[in-house]
mmCIF file of C-alpha atoms in Angstrom:
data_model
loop_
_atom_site.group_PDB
_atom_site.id
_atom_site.type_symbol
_atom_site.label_atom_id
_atom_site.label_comp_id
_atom_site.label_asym_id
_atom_site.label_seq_id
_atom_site.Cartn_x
_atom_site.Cartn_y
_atom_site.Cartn_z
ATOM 1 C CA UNK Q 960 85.902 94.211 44.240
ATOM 2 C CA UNK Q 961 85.829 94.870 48.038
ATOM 3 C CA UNK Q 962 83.496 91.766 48.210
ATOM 4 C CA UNK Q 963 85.250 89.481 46.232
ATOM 5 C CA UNK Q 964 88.815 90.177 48.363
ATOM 6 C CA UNK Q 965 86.636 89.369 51.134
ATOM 7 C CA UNK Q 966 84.426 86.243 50.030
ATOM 8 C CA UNK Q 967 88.158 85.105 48.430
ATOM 9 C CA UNK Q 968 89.893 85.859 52.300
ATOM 10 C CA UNK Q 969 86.425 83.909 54.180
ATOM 11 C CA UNK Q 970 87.107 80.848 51.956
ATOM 12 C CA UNK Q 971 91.331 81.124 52.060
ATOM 13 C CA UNK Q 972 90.324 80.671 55.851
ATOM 14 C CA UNK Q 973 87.289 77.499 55.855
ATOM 15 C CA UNK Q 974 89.976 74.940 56.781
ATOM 16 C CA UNK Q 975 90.811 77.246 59.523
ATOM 17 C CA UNK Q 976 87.230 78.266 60.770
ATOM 18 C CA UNK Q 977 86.304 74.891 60.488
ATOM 19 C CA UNK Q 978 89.169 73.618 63.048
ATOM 20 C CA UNK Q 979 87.665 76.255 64.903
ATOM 21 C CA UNK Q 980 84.411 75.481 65.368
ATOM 22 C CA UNK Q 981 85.292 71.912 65.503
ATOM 23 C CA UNK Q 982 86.512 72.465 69.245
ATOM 24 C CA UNK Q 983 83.605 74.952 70.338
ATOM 25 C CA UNK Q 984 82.051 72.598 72.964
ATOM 26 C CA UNK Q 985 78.218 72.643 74.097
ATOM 27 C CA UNK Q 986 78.881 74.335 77.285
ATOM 28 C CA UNK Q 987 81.062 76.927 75.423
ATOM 29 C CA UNK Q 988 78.157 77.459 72.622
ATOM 30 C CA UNK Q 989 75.163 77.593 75.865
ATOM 31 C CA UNK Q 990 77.854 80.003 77.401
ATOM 32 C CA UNK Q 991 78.060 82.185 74.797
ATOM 33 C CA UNK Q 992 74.273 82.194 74.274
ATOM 34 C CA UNK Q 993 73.714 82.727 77.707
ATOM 35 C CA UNK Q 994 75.804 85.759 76.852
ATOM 36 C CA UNK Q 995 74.129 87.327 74.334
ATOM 37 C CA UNK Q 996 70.480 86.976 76.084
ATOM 38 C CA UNK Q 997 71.695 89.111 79.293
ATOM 39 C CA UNK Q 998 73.236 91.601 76.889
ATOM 40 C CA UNK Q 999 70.818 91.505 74.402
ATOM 41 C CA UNK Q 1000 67.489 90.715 76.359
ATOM 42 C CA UNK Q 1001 68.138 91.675 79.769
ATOM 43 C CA UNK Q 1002 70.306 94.529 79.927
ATOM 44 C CA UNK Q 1003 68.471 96.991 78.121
ATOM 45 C CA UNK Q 1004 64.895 96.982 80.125
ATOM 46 C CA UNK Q 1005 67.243 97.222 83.335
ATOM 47 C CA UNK Q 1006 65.882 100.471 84.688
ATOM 48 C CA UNK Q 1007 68.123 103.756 84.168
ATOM 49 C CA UNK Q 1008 67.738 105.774 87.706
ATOM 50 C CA UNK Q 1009 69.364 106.253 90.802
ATOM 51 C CA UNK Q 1010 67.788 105.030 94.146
ATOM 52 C CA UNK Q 1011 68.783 103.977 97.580
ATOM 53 C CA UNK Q 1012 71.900 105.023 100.361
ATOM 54 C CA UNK Q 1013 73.376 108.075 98.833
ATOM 55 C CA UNK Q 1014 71.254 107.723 95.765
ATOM 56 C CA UNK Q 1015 74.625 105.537 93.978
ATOM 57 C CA UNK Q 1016 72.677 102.218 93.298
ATOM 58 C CA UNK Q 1017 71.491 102.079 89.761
ATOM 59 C CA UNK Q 1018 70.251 99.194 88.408
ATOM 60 C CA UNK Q 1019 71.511 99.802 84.736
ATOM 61 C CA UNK Q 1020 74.879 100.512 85.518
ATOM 62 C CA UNK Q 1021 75.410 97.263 87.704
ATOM 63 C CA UNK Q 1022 74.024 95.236 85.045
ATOM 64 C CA UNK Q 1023 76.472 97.059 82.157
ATOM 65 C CA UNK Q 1024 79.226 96.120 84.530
ATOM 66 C CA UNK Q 1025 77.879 92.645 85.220
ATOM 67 C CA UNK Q 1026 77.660 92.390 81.372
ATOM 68 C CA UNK Q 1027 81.334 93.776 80.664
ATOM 69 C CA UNK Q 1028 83.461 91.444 83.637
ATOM 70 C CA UNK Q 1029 81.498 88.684 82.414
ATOM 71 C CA UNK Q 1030 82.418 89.495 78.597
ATOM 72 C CA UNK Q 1031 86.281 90.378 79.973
ATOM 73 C CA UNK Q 1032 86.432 86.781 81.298
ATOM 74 C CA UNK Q 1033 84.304 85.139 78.116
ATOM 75 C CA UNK Q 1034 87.110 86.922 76.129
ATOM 76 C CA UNK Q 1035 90.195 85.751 78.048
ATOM 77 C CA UNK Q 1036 88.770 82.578 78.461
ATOM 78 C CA UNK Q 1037 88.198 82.423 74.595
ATOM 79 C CA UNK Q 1038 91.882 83.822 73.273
ATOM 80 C CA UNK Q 1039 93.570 81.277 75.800
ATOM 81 C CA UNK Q 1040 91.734 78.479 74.437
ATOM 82 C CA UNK Q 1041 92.370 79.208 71.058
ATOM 83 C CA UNK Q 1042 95.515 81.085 70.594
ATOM 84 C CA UNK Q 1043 97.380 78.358 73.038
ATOM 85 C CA UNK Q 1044 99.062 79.308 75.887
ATOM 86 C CA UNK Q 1045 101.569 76.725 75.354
ATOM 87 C CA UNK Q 1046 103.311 79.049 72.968
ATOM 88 C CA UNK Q 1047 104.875 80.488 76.056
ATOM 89 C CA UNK Q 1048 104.338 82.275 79.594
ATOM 90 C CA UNK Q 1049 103.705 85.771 78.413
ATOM 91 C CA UNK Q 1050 101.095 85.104 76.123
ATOM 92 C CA UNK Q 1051 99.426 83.116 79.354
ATOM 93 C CA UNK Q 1052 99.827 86.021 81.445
ATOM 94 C CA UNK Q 1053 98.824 88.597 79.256
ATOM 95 C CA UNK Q 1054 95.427 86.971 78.736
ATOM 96 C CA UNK Q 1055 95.118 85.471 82.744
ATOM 97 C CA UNK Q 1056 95.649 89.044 83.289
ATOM 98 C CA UNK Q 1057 92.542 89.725 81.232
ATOM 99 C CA UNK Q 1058 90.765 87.652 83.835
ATOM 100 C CA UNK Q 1059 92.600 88.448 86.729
ATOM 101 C CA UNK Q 1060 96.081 89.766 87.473
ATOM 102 C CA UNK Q 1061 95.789 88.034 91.405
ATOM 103 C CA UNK Q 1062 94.787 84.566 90.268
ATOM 104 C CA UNK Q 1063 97.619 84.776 87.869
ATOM 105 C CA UNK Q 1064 100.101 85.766 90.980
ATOM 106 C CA UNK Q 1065 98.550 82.903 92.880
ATOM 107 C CA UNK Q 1066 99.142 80.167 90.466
ATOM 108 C CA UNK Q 1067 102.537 80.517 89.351
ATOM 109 C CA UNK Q 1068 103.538 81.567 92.747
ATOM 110 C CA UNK Q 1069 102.613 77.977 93.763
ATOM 111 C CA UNK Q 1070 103.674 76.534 90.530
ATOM 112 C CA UNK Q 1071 106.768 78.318 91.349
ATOM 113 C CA UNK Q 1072 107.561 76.739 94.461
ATOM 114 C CA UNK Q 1073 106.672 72.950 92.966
ATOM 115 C CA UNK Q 1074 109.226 73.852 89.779
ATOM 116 C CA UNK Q 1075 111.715 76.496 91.075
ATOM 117 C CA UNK Q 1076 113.665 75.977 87.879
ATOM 118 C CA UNK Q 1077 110.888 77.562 86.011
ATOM 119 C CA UNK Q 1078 110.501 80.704 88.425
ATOM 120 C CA UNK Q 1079 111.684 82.918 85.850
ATOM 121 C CA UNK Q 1080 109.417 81.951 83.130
ATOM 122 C CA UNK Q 1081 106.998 81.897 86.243
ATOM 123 C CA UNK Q 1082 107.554 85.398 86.760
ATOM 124 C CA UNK Q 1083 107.086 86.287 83.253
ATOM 125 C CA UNK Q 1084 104.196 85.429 83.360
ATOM 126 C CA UNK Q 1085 103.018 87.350 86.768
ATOM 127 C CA UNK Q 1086 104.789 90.561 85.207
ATOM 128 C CA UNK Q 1087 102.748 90.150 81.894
ATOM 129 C CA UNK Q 1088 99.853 89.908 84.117
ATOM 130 C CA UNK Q 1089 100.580 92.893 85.975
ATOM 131 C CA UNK Q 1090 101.156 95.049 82.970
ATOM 132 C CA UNK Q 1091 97.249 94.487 82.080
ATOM 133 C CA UNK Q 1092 96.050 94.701 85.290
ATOM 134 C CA UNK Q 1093 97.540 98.598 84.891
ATOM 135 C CA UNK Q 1094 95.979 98.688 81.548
ATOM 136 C CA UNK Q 1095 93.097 98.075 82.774
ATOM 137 C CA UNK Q 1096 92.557 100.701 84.486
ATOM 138 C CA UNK Q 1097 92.821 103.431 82.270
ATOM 139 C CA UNK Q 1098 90.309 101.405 80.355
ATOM 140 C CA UNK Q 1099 87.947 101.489 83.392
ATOM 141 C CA UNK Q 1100 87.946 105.058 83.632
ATOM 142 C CA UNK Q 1101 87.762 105.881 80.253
ATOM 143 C CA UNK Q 1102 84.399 103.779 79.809
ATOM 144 C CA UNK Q 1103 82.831 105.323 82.676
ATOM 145 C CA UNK Q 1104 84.704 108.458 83.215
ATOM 146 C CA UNK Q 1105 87.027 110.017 80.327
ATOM 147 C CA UNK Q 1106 87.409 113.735 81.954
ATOM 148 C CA UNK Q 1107 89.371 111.737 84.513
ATOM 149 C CA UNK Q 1108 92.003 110.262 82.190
ATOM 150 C CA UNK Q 1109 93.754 113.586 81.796
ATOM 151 C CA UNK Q 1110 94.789 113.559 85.437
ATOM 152 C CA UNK Q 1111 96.085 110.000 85.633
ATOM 153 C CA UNK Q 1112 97.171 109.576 81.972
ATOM 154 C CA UNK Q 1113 100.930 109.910 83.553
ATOM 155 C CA UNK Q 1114 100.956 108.315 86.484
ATOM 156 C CA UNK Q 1115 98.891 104.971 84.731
ATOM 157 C CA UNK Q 1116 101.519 105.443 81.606
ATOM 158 C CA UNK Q 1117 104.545 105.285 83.970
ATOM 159 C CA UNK Q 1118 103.547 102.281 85.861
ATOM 160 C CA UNK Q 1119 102.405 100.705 82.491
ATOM 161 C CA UNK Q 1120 106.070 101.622 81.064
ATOM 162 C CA UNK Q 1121 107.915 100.405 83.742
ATOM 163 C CA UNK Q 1122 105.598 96.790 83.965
ATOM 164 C CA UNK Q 1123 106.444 96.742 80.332
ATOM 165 C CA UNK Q 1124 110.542 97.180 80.444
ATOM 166 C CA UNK Q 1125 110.224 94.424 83.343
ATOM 167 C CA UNK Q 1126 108.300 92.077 81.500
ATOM 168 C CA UNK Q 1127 110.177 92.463 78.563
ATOM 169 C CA UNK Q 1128 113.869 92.430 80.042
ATOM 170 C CA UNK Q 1129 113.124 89.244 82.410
ATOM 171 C CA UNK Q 1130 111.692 87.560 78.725
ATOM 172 C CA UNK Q 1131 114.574 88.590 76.864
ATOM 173 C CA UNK Q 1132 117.046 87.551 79.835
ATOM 174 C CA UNK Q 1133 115.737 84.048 80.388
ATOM 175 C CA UNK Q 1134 115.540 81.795 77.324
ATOM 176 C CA UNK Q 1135 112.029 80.647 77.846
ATOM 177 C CA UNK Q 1136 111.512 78.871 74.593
ATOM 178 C CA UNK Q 1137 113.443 75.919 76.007
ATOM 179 C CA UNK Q 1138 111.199 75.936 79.000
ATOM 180 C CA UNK Q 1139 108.115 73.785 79.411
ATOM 181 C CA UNK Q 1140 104.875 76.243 79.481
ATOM 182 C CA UNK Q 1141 102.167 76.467 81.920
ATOM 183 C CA UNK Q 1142 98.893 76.730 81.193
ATOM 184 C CA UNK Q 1143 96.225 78.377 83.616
ATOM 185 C CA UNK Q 1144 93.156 76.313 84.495
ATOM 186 C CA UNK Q 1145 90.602 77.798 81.767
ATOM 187 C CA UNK Q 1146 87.200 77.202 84.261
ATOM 188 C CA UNK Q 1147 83.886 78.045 83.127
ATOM 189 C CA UNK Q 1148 83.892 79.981 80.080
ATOM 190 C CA UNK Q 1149 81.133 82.925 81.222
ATOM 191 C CA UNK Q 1150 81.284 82.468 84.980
ATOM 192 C CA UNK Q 1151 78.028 85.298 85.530
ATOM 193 C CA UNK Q 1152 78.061 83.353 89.422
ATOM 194 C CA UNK Q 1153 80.954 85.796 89.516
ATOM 195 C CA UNK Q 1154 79.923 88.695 87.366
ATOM 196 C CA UNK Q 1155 76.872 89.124 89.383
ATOM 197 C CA UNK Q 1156 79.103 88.888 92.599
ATOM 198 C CA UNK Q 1157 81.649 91.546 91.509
ATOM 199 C CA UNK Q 1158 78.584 93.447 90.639
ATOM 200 C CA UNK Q 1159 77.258 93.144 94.518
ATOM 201 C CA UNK Q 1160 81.079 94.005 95.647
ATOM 202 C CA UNK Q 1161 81.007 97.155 92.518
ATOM 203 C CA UNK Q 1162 77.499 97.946 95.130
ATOM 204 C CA UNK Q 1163 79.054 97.850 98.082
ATOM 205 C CA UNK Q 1164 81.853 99.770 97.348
ATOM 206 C CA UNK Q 1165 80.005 102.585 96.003
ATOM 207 C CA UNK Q 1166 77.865 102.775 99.445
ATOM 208 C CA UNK Q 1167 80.982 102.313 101.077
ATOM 209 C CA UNK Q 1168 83.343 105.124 99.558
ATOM 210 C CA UNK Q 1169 79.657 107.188 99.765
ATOM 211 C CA UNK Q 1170 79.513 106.315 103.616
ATOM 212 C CA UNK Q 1171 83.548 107.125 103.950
ATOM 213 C CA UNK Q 1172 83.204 110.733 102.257
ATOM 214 C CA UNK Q 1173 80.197 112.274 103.620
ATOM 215 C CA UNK Q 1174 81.096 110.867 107.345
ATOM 216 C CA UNK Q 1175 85.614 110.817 107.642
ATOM 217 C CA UNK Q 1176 85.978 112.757 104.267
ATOM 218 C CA UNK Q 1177 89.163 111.891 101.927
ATOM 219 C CA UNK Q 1178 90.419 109.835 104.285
ATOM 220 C CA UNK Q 1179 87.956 107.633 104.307
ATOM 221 C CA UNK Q 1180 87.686 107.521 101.090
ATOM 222 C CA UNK Q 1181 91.357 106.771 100.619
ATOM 223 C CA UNK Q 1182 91.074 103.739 103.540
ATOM 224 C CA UNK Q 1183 88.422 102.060 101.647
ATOM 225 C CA UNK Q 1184 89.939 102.104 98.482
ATOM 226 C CA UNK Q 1185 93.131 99.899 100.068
ATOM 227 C CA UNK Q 1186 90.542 97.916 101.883
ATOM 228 C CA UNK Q 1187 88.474 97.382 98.375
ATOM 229 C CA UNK Q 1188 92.229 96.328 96.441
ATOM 230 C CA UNK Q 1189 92.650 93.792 98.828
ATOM 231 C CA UNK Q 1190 91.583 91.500 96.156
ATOM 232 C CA UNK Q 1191 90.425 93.205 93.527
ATOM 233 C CA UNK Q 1192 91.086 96.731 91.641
ATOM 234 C CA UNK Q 1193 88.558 96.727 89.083
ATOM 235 C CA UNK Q 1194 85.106 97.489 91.205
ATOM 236 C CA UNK Q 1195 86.758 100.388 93.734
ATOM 237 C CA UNK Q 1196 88.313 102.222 90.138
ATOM 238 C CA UNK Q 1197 84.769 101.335 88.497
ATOM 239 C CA UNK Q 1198 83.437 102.682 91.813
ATOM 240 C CA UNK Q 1199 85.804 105.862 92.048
ATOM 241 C CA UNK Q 1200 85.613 106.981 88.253
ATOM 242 C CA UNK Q 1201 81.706 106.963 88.634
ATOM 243 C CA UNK Q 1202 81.780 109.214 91.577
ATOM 244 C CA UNK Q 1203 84.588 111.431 90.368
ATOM 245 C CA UNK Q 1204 83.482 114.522 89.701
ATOM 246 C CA UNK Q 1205 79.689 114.303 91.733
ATOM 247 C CA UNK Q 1206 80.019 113.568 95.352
ATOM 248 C CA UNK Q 1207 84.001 112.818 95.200
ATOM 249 C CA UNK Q 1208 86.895 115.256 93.894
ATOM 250 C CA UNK Q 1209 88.651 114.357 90.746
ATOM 251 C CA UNK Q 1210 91.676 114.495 92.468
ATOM 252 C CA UNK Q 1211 90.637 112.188 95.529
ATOM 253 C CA UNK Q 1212 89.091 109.950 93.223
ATOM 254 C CA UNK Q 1213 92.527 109.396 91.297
ATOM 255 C CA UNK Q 1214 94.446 109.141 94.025
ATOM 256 C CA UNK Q 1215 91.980 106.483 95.405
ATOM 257 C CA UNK Q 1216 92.509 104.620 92.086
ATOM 258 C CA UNK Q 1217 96.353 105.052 92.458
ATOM 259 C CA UNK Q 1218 96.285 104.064 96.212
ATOM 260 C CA UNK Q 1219 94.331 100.899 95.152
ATOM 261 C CA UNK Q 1220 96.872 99.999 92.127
ATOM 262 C CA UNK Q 1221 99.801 100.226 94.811
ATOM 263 C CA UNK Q 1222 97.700 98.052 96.830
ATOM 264 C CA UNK Q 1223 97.004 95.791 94.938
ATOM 265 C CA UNK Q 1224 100.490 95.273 94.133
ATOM 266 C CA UNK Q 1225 101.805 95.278 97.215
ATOM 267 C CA UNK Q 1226 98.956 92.183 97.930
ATOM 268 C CA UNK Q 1227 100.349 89.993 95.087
ATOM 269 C CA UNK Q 1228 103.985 90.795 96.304
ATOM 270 C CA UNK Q 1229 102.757 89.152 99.615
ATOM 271 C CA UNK Q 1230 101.709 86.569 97.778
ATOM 272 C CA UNK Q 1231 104.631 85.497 96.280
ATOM 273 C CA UNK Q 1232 106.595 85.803 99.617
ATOM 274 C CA UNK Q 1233 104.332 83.008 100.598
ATOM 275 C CA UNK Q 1234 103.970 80.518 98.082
ATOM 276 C CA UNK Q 1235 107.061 81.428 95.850
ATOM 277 C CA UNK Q 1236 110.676 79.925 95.969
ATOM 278 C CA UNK Q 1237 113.304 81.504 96.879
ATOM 279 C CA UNK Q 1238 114.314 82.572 93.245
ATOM 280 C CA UNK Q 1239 110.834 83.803 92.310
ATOM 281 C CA UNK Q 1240 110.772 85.510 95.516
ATOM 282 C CA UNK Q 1241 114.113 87.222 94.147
ATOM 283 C CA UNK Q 1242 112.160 88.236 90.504
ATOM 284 C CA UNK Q 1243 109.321 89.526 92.255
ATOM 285 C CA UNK Q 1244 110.614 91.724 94.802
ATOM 286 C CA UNK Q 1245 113.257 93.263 91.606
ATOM 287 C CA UNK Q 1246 110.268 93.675 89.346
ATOM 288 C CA UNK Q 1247 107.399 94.299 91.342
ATOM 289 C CA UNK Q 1248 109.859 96.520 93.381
ATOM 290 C CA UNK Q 1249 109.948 98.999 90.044
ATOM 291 C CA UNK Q 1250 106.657 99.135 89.091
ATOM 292 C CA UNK Q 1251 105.704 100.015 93.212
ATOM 293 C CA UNK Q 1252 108.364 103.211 92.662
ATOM 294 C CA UNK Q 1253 107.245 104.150 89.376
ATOM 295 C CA UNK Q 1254 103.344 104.278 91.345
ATOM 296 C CA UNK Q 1255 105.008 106.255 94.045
ATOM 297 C CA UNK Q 1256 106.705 108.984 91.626
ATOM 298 C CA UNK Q 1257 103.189 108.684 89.717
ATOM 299 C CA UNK Q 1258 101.290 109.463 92.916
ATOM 300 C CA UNK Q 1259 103.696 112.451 93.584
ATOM 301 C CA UNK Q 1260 103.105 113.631 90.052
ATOM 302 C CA UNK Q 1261 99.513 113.573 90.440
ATOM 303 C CA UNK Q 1262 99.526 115.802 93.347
ATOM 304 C CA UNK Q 1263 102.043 117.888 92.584
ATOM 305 C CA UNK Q 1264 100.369 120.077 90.207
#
């Protein structure tokens, strides 16, 4: 019976699977085979052991996290395509911020200043953005460091909470289904140029923070985390969950990650000073604003127990 609901579901859903695969282009089908080798063929003879400064380089664990940005952006690159971002903003921010939470920033920041009308819907979309971005860190550490979690579980669920309530009262305050949608540019669909990149950067880092610790201590650490969020959150918390616990303190290693979060923010806040209008600029500083306190009454909650 459990195979007939499903054979009778598989063909309810032909015409729709056939639309489907109708718009798969080559490049999309060679990207997603190009995919499965390095997982698949690759990835597993990678060697498992630890070797070179500070004995943190390890060629299995770069190529899993080669293997799982690239799959990130092959995902987000896949759910805008198909589940339309025209339907509105915050479905295009929540899946550029699969991708990247920055990029997303960047875009409608400019897009923002070209069509200041739209800057709310604009900053919808940067909001939704942001809320993954957060999100994504607590997935980070939990895939390569779950004892971790129970430290930052509150300040991560604050931030995420407060991201949410802005996202959600700037979408319920400005009617956006009258508003023309945006899309963001989808690019390559498995960009590895870039996967093996952040890899080199997820490298550096870990020499880096290695370097910081055993020669300035936390505060080293703590300066090259807001260095490393400069553009990009994922590799220092993929960095700072892998050496939680071994050659860095739990607790420095989660205030890194929180240090880096606020960073981060406070980078795409800058950015929307600069290319925004004036009534994005407005949005930004509001919401962005709240989720920076809520990291700030996070960070004091981490270290005040």
């Amino acid at each position: 019976m459990a195979l007939t609901v499903i054979i009778v579901v598989l063909l309810s859903l032909k015409i729709k699977f056939k639309s489907i695969v109708g718009q798969i282009t080559q490049t999309e089908l060679y990207a997603f085979i190009r995919f499965v080798i390095i997982a698949l063929l690759i990835l597993p003879f990678l060697p498992n052991t630890d070797f070179g400064p500070y004995n943190v380089i390890n060629p299995s664990e770069i190529g899993w996290i080669i293997v799982l940005t690239s799959g990130i952006g092959f995902i987000g690159y896949i759910l805008m395509k198909f589940l339309d971002s025209k339907r509105g903003l915050l479905l295009t921010g929540i899946f550029g911020g699969m991708v990247s939470s920055t990029v997303v920033s960047w875009i409608f920041s400019k897009r923002g200043k070209e069509q200041p009308k739209l800057s709310s819907s604009f900053a919808i979309a940067i909001f939704a953005a942001a809320t993954i971005m957060i999100g994504r860190v607590l997935i980070w550490v939990f895939i390569f460091n779950p004892t971790m979690i129970n430290g930052l579980l509150t300040p991560i669920f604050i931030m995420i909470l407060t991201a949410i309530g802005v996202t959600f009262y700037f979408y319920k305050k400005h009617n956006v289904n009258q508003l023309e949608s945006e899309e963001i540019p989808l690019g390559e669909p498995l960009n590895i140029r870039d996967a093996v990149f952040f890899g080199l950067i997820y490298t550096a880092i870990l020499i880096l923070v290695s370097y910081a610790s055993n020669n300035y201590g936390d505060k080293g650490i703590y300066i090259s985390s807001a260095i490393s969020a400069l553009t990009d959150i994922d590799a220092i918390t993929i960095s700072m969950s892998k050496l939680g616990g071994n050659t860095v303190e739990f607790l420095t290693a989660q205030n890194a990650i929180l240090l880096a979060t606020l960073t981060n923010t406070i980078v795409k806040i800058g950015l929307t000073l600069w290319f925004g209008s004036k009534q994005l600029k407005k949005y930004i500083l509001i919401g962005y604003g709240l989720i920076f306190i809520a990291g700030i009454v996070g960070f004091i909650i981490l270290n005040s127990f």
